[in-house]
Coordinates of C-alpha atoms and ligand atoms in Angstrom, one line a residue:
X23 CA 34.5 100.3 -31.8
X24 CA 36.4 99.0 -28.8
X25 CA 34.7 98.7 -25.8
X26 CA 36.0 100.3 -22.7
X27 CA 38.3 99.3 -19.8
X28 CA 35.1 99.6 -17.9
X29 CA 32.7 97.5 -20.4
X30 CA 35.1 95.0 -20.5
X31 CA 35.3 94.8 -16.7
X32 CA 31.8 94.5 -16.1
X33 CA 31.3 91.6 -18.7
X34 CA 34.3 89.9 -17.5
X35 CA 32.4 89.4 -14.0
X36 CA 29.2 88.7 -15.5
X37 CA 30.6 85.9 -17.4
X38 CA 34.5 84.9 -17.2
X39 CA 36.0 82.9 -14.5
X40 CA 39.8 83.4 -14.6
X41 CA 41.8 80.9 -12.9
X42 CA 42.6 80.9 -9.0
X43 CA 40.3 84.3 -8.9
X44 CA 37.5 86.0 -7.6
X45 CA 35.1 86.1 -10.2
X46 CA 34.9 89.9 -9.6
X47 CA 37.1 91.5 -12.3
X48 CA 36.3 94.9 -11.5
X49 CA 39.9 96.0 -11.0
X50 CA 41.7 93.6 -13.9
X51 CA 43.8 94.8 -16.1
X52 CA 42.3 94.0 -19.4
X53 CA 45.4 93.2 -21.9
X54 CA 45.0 94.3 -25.6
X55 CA 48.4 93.8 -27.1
X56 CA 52.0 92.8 -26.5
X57 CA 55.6 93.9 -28.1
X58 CA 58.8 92.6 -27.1
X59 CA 59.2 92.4 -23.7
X60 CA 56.1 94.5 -22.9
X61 CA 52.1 94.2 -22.5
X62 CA 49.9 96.7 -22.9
X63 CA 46.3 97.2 -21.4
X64 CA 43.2 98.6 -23.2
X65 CA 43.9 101.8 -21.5
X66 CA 47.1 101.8 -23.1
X67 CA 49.3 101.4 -19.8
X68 CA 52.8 99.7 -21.0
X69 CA 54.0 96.8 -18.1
X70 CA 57.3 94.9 -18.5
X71 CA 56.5 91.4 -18.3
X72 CA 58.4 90.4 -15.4
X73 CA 57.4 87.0 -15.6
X74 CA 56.4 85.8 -19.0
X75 CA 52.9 85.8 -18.3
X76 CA 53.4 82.6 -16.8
X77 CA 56.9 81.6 -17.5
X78 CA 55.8 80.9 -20.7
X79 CA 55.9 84.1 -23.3
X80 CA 59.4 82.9 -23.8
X81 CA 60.5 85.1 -27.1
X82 CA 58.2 88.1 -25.8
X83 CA 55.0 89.4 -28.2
X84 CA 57.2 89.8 -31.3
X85 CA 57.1 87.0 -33.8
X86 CA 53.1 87.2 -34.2
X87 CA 53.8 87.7 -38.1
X88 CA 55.8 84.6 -38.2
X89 CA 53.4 82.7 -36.0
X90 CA 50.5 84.0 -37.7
X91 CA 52.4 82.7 -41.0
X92 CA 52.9 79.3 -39.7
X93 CA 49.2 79.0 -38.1
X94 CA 47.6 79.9 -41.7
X95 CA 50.2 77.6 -43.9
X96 CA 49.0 74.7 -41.5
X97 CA 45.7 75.8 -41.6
X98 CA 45.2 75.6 -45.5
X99 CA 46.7 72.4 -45.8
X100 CA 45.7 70.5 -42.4
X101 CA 43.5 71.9 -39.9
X102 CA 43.0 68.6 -38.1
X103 CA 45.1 65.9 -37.7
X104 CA 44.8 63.1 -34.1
X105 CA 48.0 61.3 -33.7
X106 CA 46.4 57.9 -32.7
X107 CA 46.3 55.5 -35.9
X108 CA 48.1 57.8 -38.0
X109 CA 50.0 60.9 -37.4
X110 CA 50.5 64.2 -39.3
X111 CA 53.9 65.2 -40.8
X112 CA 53.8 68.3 -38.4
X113 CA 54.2 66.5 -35.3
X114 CA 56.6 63.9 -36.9
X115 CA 59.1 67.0 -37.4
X116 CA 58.2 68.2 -34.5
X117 CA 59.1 65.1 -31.9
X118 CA 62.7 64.9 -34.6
X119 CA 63.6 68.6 -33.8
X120 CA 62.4 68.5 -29.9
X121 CA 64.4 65.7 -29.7
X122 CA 67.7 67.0 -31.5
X123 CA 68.0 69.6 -28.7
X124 CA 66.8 66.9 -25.6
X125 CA 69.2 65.4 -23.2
X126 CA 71.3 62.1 -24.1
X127 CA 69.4 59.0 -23.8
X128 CA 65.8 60.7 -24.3
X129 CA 64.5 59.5 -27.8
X130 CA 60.5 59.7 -28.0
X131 CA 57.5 62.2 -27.8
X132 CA 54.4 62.1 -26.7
X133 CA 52.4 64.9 -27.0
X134 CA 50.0 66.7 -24.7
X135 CA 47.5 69.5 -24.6
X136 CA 49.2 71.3 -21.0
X137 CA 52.0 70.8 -18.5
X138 CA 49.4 69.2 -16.0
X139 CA 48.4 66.4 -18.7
X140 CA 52.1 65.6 -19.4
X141 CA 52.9 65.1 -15.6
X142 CA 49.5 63.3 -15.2
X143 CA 50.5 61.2 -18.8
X144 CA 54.5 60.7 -17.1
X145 CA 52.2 59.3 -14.1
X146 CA 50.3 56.4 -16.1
X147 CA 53.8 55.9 -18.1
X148 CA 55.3 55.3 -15.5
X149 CA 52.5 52.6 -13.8
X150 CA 52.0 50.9 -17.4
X151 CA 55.9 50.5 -17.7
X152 CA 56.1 48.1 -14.5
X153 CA 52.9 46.9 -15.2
X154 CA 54.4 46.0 -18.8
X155 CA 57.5 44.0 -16.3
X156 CA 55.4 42.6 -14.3
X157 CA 55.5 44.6 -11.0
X158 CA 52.7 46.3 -9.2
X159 CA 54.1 50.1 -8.9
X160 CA 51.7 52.7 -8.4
X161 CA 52.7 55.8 -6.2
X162 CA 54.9 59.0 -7.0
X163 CA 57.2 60.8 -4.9
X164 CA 57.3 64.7 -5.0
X165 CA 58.8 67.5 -3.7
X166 CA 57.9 69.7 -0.5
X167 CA 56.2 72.9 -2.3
X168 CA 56.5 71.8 -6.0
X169 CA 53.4 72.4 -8.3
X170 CA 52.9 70.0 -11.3
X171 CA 49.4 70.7 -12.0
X172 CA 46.0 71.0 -11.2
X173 CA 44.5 67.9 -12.5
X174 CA 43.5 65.7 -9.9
X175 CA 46.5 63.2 -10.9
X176 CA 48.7 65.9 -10.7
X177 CA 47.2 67.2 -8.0
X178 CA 48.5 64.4 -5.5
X179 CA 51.8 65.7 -6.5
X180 CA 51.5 69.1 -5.4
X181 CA 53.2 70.0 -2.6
X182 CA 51.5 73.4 -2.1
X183 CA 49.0 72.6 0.1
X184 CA 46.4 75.5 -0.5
X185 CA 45.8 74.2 -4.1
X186 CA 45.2 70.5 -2.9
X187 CA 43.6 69.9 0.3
X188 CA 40.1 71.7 -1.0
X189 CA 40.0 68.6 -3.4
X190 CA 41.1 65.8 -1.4
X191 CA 40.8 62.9 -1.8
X192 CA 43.0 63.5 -4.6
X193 CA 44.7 60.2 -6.8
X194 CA 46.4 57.9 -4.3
X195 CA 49.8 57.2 -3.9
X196 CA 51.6 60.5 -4.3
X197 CA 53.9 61.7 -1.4
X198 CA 56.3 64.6 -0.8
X199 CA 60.1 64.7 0.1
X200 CA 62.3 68.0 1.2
X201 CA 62.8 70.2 -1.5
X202 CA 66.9 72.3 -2.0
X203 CA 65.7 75.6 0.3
X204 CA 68.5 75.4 2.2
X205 CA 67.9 78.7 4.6
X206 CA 67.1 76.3 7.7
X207 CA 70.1 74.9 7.5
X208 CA 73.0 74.9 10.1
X209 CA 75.3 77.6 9.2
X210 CA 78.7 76.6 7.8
X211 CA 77.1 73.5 6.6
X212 CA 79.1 72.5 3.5
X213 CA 77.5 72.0 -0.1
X214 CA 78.6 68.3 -0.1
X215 CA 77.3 67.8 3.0
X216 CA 73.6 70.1 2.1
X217 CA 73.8 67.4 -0.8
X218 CA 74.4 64.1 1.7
X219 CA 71.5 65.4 4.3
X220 CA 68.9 65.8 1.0
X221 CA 69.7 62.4 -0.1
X222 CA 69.7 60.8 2.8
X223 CA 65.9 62.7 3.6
X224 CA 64.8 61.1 -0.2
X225 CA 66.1 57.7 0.8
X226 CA 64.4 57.7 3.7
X227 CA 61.1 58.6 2.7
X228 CA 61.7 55.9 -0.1
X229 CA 62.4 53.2 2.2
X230 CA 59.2 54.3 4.6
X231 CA 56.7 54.4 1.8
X232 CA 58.2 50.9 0.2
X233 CA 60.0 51.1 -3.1
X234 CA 58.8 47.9 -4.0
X235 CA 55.8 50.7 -4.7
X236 CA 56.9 53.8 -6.4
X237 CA 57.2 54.2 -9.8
X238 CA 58.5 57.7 -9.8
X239 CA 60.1 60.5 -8.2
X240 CA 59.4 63.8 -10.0
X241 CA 61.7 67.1 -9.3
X242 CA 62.0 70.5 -11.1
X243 CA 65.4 70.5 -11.7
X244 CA 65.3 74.3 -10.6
X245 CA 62.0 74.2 -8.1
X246 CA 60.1 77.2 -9.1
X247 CA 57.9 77.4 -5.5
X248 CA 59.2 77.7 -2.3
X249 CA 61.9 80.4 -4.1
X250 CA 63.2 79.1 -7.4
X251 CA 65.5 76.7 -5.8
X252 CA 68.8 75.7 -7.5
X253 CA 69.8 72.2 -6.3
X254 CA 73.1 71.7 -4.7
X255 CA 76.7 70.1 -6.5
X256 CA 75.9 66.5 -7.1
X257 CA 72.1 66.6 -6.0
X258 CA 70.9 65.7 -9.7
X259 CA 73.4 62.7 -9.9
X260 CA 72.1 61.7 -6.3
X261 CA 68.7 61.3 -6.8
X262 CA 69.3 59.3 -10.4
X263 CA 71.7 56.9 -7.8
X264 CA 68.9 56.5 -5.5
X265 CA 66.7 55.9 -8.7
X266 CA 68.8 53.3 -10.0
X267 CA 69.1 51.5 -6.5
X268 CA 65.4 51.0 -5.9
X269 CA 64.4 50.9 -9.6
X270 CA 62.6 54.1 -9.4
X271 CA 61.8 56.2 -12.6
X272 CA 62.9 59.8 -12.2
X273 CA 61.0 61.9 -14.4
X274 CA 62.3 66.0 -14.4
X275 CA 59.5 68.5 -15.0
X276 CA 61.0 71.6 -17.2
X277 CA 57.5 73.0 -17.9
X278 CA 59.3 75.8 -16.9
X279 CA 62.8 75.2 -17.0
X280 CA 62.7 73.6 -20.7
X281 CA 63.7 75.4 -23.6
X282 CA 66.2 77.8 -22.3
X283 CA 65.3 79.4 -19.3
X284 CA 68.4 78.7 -17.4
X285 CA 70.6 79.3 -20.1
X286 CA 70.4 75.5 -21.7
X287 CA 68.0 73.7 -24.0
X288 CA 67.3 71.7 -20.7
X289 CA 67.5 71.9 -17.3
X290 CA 68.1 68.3 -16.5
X291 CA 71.5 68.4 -18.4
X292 CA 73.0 71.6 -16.6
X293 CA 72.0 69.8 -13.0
X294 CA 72.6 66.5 -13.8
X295 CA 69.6 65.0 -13.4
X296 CA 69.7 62.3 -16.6
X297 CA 65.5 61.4 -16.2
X298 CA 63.9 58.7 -17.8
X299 CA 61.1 61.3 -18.9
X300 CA 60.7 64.7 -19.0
X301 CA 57.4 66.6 -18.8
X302 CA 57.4 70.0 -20.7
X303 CA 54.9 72.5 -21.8
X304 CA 55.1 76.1 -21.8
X305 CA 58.3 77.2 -24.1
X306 CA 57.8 74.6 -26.6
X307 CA 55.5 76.7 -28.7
X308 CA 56.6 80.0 -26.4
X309 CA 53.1 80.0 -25.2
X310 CA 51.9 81.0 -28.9
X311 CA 49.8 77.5 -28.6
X312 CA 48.3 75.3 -26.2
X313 CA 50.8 72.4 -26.5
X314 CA 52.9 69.6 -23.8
X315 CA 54.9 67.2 -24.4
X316 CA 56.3 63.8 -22.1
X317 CA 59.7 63.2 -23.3
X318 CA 60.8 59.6 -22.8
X319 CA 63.9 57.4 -22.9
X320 CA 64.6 54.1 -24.7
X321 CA 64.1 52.7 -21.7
X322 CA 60.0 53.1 -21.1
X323 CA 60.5 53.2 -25.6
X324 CA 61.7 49.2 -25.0
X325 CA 58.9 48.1 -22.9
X326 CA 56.3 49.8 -25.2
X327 CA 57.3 49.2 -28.6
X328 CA 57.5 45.2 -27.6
X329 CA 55.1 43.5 -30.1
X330 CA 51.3 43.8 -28.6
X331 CA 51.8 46.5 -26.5
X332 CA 50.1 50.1 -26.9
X333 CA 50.5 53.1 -24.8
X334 CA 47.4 53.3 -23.4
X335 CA 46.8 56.5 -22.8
X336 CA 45.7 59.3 -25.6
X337 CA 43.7 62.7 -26.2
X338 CA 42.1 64.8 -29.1
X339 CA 44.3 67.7 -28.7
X340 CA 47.4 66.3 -28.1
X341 CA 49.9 67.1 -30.9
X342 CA 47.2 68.9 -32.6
X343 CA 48.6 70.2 -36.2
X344 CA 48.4 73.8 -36.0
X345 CA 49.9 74.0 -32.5
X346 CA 52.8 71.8 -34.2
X347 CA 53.6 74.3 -36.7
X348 CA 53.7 76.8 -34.5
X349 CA 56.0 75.3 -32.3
X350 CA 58.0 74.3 -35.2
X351 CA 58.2 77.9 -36.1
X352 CA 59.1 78.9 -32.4
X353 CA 62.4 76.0 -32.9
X354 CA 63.3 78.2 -35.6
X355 CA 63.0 81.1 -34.0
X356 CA 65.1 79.9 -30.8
X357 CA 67.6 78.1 -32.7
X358 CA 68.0 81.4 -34.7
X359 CA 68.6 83.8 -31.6
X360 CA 70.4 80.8 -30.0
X361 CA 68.0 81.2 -26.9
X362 CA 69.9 78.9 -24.3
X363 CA 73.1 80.9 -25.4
X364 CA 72.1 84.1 -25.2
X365 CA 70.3 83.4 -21.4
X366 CA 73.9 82.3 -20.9
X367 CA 75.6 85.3 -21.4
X368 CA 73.2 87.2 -19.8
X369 CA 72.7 85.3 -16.5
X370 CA 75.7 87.1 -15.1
X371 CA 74.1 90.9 -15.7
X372 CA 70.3 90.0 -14.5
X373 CA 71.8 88.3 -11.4
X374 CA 74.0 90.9 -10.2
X375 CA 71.1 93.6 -11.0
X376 CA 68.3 91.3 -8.6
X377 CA 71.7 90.6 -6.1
X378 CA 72.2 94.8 -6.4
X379 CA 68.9 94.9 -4.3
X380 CA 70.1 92.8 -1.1
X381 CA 71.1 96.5 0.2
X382 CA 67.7 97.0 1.1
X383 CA 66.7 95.6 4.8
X384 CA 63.8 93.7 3.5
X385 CA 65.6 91.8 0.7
X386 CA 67.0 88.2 2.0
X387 CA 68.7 86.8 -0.8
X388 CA 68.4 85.7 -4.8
X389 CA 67.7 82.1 -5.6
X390 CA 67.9 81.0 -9.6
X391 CA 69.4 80.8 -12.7
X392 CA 69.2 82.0 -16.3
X393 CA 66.1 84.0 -16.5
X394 CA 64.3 82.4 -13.5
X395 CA 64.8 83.5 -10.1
X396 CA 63.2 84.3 -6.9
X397 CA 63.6 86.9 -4.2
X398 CA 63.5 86.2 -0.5
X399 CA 61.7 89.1 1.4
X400 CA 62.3 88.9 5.1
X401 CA 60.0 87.5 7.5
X402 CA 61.1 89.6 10.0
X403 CA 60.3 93.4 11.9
X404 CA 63.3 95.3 12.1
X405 CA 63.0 94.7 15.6
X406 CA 64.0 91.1 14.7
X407 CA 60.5 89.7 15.6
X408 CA 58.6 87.6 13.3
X409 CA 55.5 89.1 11.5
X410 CA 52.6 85.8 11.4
X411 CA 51.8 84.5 8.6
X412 CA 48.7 86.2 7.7
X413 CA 50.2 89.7 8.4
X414 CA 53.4 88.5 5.9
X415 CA 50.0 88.3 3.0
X416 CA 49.6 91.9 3.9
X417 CA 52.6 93.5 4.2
X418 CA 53.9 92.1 1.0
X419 CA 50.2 91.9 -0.3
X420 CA 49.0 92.7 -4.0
X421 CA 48.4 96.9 -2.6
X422 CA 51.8 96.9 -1.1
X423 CA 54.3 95.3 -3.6
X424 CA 52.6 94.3 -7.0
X425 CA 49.9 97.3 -7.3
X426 CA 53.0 99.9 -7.0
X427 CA 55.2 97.9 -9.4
X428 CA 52.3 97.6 -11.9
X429 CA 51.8 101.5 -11.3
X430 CA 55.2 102.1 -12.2
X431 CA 54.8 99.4 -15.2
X432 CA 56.2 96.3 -14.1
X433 CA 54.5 92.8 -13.8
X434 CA 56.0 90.4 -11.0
X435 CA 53.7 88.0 -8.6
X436 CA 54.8 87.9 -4.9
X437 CA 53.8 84.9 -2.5
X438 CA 54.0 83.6 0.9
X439 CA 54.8 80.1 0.7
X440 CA 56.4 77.8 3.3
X441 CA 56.0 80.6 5.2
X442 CA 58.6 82.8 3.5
X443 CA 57.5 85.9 1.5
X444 CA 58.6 85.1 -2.5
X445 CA 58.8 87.6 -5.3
X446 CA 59.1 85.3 -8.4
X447 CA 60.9 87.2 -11.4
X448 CA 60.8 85.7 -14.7
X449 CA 62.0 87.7 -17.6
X450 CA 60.8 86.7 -21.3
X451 CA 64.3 85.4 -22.9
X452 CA 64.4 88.1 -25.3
X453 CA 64.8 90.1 -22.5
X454 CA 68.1 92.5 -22.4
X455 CA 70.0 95.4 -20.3
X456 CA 67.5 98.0 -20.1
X457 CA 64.7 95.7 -19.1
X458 CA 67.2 93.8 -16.5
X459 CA 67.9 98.0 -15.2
X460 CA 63.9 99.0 -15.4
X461 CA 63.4 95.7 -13.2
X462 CA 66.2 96.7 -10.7
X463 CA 65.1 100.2 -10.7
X464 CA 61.7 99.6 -9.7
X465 CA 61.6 97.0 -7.7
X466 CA 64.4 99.1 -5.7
X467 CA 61.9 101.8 -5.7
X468 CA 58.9 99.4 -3.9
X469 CA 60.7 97.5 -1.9
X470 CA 62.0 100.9 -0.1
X471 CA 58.4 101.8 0.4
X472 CA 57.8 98.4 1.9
X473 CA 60.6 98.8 3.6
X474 CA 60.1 102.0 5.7
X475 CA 56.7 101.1 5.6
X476 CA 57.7 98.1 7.9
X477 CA 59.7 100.5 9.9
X478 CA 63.4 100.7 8.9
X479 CA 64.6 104.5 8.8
X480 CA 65.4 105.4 5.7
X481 CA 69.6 105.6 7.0
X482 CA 68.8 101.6 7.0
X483 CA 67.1 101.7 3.3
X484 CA 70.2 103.3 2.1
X485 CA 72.6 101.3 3.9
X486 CA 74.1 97.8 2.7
X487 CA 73.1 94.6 5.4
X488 CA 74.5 91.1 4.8
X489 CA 72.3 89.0 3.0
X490 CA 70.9 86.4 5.7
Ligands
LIG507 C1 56.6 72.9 -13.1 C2 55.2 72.9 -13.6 N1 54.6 71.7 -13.9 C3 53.4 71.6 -14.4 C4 52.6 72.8 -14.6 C5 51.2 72.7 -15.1 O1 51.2 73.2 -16.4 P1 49.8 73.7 -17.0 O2 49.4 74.9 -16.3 O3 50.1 73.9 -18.5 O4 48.8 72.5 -16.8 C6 53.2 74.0 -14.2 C7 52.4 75.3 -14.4 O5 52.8 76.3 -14.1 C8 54.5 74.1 -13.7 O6 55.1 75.2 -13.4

């Protein structure tokens, strides 16, 4: 017989350690099962899943039969396979069909048990490819707020400070550069010239830390932290320039973005980033499998397929059979429902249901695209003061805004980072009108309370403000 909510809770804190938590799991939801859109715990409370778990349950919790189908077929024939000396025809197929749907120019797989070990694997790339020509290049350049992973490698590329400093020293050689939030900018500054100022930032910070150094420069395309920031016109095509000048790689992450959150097989292409790699994770088997990838160009395929040279770099797990199949099946699944097209023809309806919200005081603005957005909260008393820091973590803390929403059955994380409160919103792809009008209609509901809980009368709650 199952055990009960309780049970489960106690166990969990005698023996599991989830990630970035207390080991105290005595108010957890304990999940049991999932169906389309929607979790459900083991008291049998449905939630929408506002952010695919973790930007990852891209199809939803509906294809288990298929899945499960795939799993067991690979299972019976091949349970095992490493892709060192030889390679099994799974992840052949798979590397063929990942790369049928990858931007121009990107030719080659190499395959990765998580999104941190494909930006860590980009990293050493990246080194091996000048060492390879010759050149001493060892340090990466990051963005302001950006997470790529927890490893230690990729830690040095984090720009969230809270998830770094406890470890430092972390890898040497990784720095950070201004991210695309562009709410501290000069009002009636122009796109172009949004675009000139970030490039001219990057350059700088290129020509300070020595380009004769860097290997890389690795961006989200779309920067999840710090608000799900869209870069500006011409951004993408900037930073590829600056590239090119200094004989920098630029490697895009799409852990998140890849696989048709924002409406496209790949981020890179709709922003114009054209990356010598591409670290992806996530999507690729719609979270049904542990599984990453590095995508990479003929230009690092040149230097490493010269006679007597390996890639020397490698893992057990990497590519392992079973998660192949399954993120074969997931290909067929996407190409099926034609995901990127469908988060497409959406984008237009879940936008204007998040932007419906900026009528309540406490909403700023919207940031994103496709199915991946974020929303501002504002950082200010209606009084126009500034609340600190650590009262923003309790205002818009987990009892204020996610408890409710869960209460009301909605899943979304909120966060303070670079000082600005974040709600990140991040539907699964499947995802369709009366989930995009459950969202709205809840998140109206909470952010009200928040709202007048911060003091606006309710006449302000009800009444449009501009979006600042
Ligand atoms: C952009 C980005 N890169 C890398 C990672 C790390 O992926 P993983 O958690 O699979 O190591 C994440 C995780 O959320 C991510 O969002």
């Amino acid at each position: 017989m199952a055990r009960t909510t309780e049970e489960y809770r106690a166990a969990a804190t005698s023996h599991l350690w989830r990630h970035f938590a207390n080991p105290d799991a005595s108010a957890i939801n304990v999940m049991v099962r999932g169906e389309g859109c929607y979790l459900y715990n083991s008291d049998g409370q449905r939630f929408l899943d506002g952010v695919s778990n973790m930007f990852c349950a891209n199809l939803g919790y509906s294809y288990g039969d298929e899945f499960a189908e795939a799993a067991g077929e690979q299972l019976r024939t091949l349970g095992y396979q490493a892709i060192w000396g030889s390679a099994s025809t799974v992840a052949i197929e798979l590397a063929e069909r990942i790369i049928s749907h990858a931007p121009e120019g990107i030719e080659h797989v190499f395959f990765t048990p998580s999104g941190g070990e494909s930006v860590e694997a980009a990293w050493k790339f990246a080194r091996q490819y000048f060492q390879l020509r010759g050149e001493k290049r060892w340090k990466a350049l990051s963005r302001r707020l950006a997470y790529h992973g927890t490893t230690l490698g990729a830690l040095a590329l984090m720009g969230l400070d809270d998830y770094r400093t406890t470890f430092e020293p972390v890898v040497p050689g990784g720095t950070r550069f201004r991210n695309t939030y562009r709410g501290d900018r000069p009002e009636g500054e122009t796109e172009e010239e949004f675009t000139a100022f970030l490039l001219a930032d990057l350059e700088e910070r290129i020509l300070e830390e020595d380009p004769s150094t860097i290997a890389m420069i690795i961006v989200e395309p779309l920067q999840n932290h710090g608000g799900c920031l869209v870069p500006p016109a011409g951004y993408g095509e900037g930073v590829r320039a600056l590239c090119d000048k200094y004989g920098i790689l630029l490697v895009t992450d799409e852990v998140i973005t890849g696989f048709g959150r924002v409406g496209a097989w790949f981020a890179s292409t709709r922003y114009g980033f054209e990356p010598d790699m591409i670290t992806v994770a996530k999507g690729l088997s719609a979270a049904n499998a542990p599984m990453g990838a590095v995508l990479l160009s003929e230009k690092l395929h040149e230097e490493f397929s010269k006679p007597g040279v390996i890639v020397n770099h490698g893992n057990t797990f990497g590519g392992h059979p079973v998660s192949c199949a399954i993120a074969l099946r997931a290909f067929d699944i996407m190409e099926r429902l034609d995901l990127p097209g469908y988060v497409a023809s959406k984008e237009g309806e879940l936008r204007a249901a998040l932007e419906s919200l900026q009528d309540i005081p406490n909403v700023v603005s919207v940031s994103g695209a496709g199915f991946f957005y974020a929303i501002e909260l504002t950082r200010f008393r209606p009084d126009g003061t500034q609340y600190a820091e650590s009262e923003l973590g309790e205002v818009y803390g987990p009892s204020a805004v996610a408890a409710p929403l869960a209460a009301r059955g909605v899943l979304c994380r909120v966060m303070v980072e670079g000082g600005r409160p974040l709600m990140f919103i991040g539907l699964p792809l499947v995802a369709d009108t009366s989930e995009f009008e459950f969202l709205r209609d809840n998140l109206r509901d909470v952010f009200g309370q928040v709202a007048e809980a911060q003091g606006w009368s309710r006449a302000d709650v009800a009444q449009p403000v501009s979006a600042g």
